[in-house]
Structure formats: structure tokens, C-alpha cells
PDB file of C-alpha atoms in Angstrom:
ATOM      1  CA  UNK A 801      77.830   7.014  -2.207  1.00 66.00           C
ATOM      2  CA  UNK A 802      75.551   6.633  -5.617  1.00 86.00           C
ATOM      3  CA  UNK A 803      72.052   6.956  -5.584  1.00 95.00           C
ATOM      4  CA  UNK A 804      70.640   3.354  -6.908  1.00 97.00           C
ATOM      5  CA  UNK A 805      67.339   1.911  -7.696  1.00 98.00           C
ATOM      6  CA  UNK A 806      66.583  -1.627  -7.111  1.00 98.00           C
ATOM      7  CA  UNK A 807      63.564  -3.986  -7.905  1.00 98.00           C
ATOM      8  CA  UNK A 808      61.778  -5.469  -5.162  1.00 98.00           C
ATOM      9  CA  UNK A 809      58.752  -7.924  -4.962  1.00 98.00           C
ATOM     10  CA  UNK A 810      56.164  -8.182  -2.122  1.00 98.00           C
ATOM     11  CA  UNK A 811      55.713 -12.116  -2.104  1.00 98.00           C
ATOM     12  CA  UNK A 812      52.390 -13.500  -1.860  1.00 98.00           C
ATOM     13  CA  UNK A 813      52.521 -14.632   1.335  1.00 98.00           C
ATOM     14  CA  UNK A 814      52.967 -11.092   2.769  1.00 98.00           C
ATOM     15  CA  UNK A 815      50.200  -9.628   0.495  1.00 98.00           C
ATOM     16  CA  UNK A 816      47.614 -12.466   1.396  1.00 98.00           C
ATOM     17  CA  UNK A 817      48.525 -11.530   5.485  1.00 98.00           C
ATOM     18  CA  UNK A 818      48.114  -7.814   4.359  1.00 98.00           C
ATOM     19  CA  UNK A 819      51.542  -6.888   5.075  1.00 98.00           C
ATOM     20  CA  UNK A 820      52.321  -4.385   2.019  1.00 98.00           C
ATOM     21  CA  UNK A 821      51.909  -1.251   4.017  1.00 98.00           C
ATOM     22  CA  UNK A 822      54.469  -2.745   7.048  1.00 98.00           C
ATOM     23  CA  UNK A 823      57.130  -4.026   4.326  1.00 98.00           C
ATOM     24  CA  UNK A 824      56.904  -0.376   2.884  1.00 98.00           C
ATOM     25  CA  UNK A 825      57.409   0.750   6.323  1.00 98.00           C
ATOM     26  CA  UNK A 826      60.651  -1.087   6.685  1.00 98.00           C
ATOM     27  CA  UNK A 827      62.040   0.164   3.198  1.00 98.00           C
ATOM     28  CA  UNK A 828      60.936   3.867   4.102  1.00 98.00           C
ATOM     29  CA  UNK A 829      62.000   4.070   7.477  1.00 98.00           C
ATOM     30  CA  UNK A 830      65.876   2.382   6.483  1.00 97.00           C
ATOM     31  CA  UNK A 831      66.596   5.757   3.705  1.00 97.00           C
ATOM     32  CA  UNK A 832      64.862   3.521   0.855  1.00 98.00           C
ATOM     33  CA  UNK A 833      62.032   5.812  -1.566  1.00 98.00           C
ATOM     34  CA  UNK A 834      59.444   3.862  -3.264  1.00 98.00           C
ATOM     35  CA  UNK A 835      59.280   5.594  -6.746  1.00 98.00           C
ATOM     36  CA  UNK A 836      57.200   2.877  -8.692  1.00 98.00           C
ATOM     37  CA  UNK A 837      54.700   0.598  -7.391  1.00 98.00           C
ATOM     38  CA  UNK A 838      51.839  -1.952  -8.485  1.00 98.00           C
ATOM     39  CA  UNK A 839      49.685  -4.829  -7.193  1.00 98.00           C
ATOM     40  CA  UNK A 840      49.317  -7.458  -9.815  1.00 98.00           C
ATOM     41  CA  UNK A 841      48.595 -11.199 -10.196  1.00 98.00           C
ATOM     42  CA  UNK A 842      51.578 -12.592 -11.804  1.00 98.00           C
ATOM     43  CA  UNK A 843      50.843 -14.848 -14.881  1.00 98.00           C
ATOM     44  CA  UNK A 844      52.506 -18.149 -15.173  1.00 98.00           C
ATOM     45  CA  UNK A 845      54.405 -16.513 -17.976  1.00 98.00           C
ATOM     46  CA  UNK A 846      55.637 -13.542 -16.107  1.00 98.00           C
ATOM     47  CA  UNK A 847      56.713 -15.949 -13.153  1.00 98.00           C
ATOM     48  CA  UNK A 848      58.689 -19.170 -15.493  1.00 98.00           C
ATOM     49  CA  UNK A 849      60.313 -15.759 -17.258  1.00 97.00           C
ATOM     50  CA  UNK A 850      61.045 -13.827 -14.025  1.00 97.00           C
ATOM     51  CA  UNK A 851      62.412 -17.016 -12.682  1.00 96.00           C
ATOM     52  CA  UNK A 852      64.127 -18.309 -15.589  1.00 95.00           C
ATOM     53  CA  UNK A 853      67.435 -18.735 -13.990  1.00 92.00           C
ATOM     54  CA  UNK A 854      66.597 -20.883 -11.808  1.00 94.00           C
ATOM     55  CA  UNK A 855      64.693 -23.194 -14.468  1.00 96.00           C
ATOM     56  CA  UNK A 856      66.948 -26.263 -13.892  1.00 96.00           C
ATOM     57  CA  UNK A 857      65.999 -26.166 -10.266  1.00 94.00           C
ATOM     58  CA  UNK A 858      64.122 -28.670  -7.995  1.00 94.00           C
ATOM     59  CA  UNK A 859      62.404 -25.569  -6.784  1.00 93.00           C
ATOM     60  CA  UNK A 860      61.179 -24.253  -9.956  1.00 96.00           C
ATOM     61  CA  UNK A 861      58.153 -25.458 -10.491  1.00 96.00           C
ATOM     62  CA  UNK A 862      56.952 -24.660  -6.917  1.00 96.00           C
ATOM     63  CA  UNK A 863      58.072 -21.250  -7.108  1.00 96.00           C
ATOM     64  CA  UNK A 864      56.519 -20.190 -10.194  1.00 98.00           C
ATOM     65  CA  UNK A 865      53.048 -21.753  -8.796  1.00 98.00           C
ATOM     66  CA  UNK A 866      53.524 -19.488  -5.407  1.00 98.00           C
ATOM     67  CA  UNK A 867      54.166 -16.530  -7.000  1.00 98.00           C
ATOM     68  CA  UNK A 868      51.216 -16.840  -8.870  1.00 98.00           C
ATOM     69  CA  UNK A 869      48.931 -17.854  -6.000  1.00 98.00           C
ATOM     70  CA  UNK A 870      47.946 -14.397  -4.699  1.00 97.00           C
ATOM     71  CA  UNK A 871      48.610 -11.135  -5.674  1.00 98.00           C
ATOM     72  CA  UNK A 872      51.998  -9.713  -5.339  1.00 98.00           C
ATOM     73  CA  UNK A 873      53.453  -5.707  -5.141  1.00 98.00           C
ATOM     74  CA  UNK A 874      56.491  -4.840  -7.609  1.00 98.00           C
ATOM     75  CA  UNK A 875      58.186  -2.090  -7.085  1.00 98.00           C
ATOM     76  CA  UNK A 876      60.928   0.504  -7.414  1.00 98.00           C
ATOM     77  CA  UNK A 877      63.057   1.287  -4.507  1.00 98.00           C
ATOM     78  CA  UNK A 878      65.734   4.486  -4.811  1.00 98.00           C
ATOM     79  CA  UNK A 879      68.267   5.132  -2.624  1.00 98.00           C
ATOM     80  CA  UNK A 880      71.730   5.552  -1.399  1.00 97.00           C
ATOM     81  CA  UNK A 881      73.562   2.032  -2.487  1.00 97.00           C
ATOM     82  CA  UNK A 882      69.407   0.646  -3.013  1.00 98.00           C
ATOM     83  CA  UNK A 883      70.590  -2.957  -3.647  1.00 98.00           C
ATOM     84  CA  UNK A 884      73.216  -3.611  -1.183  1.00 98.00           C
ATOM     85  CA  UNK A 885      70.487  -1.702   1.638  1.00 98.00           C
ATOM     86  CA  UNK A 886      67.322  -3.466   0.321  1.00 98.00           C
ATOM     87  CA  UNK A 887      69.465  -6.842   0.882  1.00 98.00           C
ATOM     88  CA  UNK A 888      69.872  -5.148   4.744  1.00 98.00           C
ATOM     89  CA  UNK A 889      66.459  -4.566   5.450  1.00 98.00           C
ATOM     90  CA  UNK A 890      65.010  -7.778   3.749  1.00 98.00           C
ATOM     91  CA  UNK A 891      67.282 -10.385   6.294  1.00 98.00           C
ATOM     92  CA  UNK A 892      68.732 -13.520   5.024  1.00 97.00           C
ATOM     93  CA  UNK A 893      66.450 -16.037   2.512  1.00 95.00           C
ATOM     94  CA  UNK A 894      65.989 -18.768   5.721  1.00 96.00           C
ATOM     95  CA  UNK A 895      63.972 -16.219   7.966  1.00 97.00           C
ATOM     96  CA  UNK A 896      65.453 -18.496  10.915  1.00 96.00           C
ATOM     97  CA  UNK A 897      69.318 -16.878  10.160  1.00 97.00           C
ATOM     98  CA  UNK A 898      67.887 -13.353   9.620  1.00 97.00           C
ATOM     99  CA  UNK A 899      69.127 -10.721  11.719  1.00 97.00           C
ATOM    100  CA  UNK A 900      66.316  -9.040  14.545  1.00 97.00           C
ATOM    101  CA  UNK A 901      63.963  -6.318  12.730  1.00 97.00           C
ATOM    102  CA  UNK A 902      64.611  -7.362   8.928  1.00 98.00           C
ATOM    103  CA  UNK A 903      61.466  -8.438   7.052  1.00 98.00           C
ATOM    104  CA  UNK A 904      62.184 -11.732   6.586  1.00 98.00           C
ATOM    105  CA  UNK A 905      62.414 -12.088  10.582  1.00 98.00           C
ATOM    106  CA  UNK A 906      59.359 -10.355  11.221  1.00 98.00           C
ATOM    107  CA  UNK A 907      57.071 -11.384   8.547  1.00 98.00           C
ATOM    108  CA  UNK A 908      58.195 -14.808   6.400  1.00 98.00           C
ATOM    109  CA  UNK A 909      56.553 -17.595   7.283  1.00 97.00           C
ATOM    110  CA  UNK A 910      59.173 -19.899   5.951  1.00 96.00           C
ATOM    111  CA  UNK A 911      62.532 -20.103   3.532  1.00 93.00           C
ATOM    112  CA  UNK A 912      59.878 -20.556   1.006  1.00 92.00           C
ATOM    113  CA  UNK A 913      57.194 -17.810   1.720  1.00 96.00           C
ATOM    114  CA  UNK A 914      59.656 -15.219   2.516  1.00 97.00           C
ATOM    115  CA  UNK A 915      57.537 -12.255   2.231  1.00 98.00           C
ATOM    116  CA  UNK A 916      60.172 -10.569  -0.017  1.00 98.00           C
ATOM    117  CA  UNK A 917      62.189 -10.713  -3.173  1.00 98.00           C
ATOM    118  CA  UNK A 918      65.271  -7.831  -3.890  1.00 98.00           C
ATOM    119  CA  UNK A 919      67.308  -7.694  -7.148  1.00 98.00           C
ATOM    120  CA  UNK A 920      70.861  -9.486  -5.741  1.00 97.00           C
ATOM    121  CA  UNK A 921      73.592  -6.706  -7.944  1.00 97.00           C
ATOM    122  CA  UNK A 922      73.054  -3.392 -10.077  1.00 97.00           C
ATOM    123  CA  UNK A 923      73.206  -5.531 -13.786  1.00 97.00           C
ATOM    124  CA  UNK A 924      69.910  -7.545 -12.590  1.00 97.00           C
ATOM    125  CA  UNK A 925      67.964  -4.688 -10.643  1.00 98.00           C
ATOM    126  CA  UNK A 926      68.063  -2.886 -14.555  1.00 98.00           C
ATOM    127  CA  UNK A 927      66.779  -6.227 -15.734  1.00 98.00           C
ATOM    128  CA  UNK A 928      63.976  -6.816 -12.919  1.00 98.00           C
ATOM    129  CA  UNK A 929      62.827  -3.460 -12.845  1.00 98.00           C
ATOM    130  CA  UNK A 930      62.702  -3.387 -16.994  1.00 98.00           C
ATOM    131  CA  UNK A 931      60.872  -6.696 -16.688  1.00 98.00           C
ATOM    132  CA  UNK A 932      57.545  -4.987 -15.171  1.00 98.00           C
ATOM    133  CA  UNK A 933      58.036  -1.549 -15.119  1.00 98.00           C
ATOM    134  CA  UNK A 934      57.680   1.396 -18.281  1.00 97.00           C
ATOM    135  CA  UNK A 935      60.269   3.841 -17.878  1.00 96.00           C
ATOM    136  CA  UNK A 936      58.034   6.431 -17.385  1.00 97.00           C
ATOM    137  CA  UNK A 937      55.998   4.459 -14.933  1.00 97.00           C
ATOM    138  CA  UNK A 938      58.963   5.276 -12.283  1.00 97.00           C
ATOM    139  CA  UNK A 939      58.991   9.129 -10.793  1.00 94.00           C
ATOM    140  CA  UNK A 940      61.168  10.347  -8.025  1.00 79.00           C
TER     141      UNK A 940
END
């Protein structure tokens, strides 16, 4: 099995509740490294370009106003088959179909503020992570 990175965001809803540390916690504890890491308040800019892809989308618009509401932590994860585990550990998107001890089914609050975002295949965790992170800003 490869080592991987993958890109993962700490939603505002888990940094307003203080959650960062306990996310972590989950990542660490399931084989996942965190090798880059920063707290930052998303510009509307960052968030319509992050979210582009879903620009045609009812949802847009409300996304790209939550993820600028508070704070959020984006980050770095390495590890054996990163994307496919991150995916694991986060739960399903609707935290009420997410499996017992994933993040989403301990922490989100709803389908919409839940607590975590994870890059979905290798081709966009190399996008995500080159959207706010410096190459040398990640270290093993």
C-alpha cells in the first residue's frame, strides 16, 4: 500500500465548538500524520474558488457564506492510502448515516455543518492541498 497525502478542512462549525484538537485526535489515532497545518479565516474568494464545482448548485451560495463564518483548520494528512482512510474516519456527509466513532457522528451538527471536509480521489487532494498550501509549507 502507497503512502498518500490528502487535504482536509476543519469546518467552522467544529472550530467555533473548539473541536480541532479532538478531530486531530481521530486522524492520528486511525494511522493518519498531520504534516501541514493552519487556522485561517477563509475569504469569500478562497471559498467561491475552493467551491467552484459546485457553483451551479442550490447550495452554493450558503456554503461559501459558512465557510467563511468562523475560522477554519487546513491541513495535510499523510498516510497509508490518506484519501480512501480520511473518507473512513470522517463518516458519511448526513452525520445521521455515519458509521459509530467517525467525526461526522460524533461532532457535525448537521449535513450542512459537518465538522469536516476530505479531498474525495488522489487528482483533487494535489489540487486542494496546492490551493492553500506552499510546497515547502508541508514536512513529514
Amino acid at each position: 500500500m502507497a503512502i498518500q497525502k490528502t487535504f482536509s478542512i476543519i469546518k467552522p462549525d467544529a472550530t467555533r465548538r473548539n473541536l480541532t484538537g479532538s478531530v486531530n485526535q481521530k486522524f492520528e489515532e486511525n494511522g493518519l500524520r498531520i504534516v501541514a497545518q493552519k487556522r485561517i479565516q477563509m475569504t469569500r474568494e478562497q471559498a467561491e474558488g475552493f467551491y467552484a464545482v459546485h457553483k451551479e448548485r442550490p447550495f452554493f451560495g450558503e456554503l461559501v457564506d459558512f465557510m467563511i463564518s468562523e475560522p477554519v483548520v487546513v491541513q495535510v494528512l499523510e498516510g497509508e492510502n490518506a484519501v480512501l482512510k480520511n473518507r473512513e474516519i470522517m463518516g458519511a456527509t448526513n452525520p445521521e448515516e455515519a458509521d459509530a466513532g467517525t467525526i461526522r457522528k460524533d461532532f457535525a451538527l448537521s449535513i450542512g455543518e459537518n465538522s469536516v471536509h476530505g479531498s474525495d480521489s488522489d487528482e483533487n487532494a494535489a489540487i486542494e492541498i496546492a490551493y492553500f498550501f506552499k510546497e515547502d509549507e508541508i514536512v513529514g
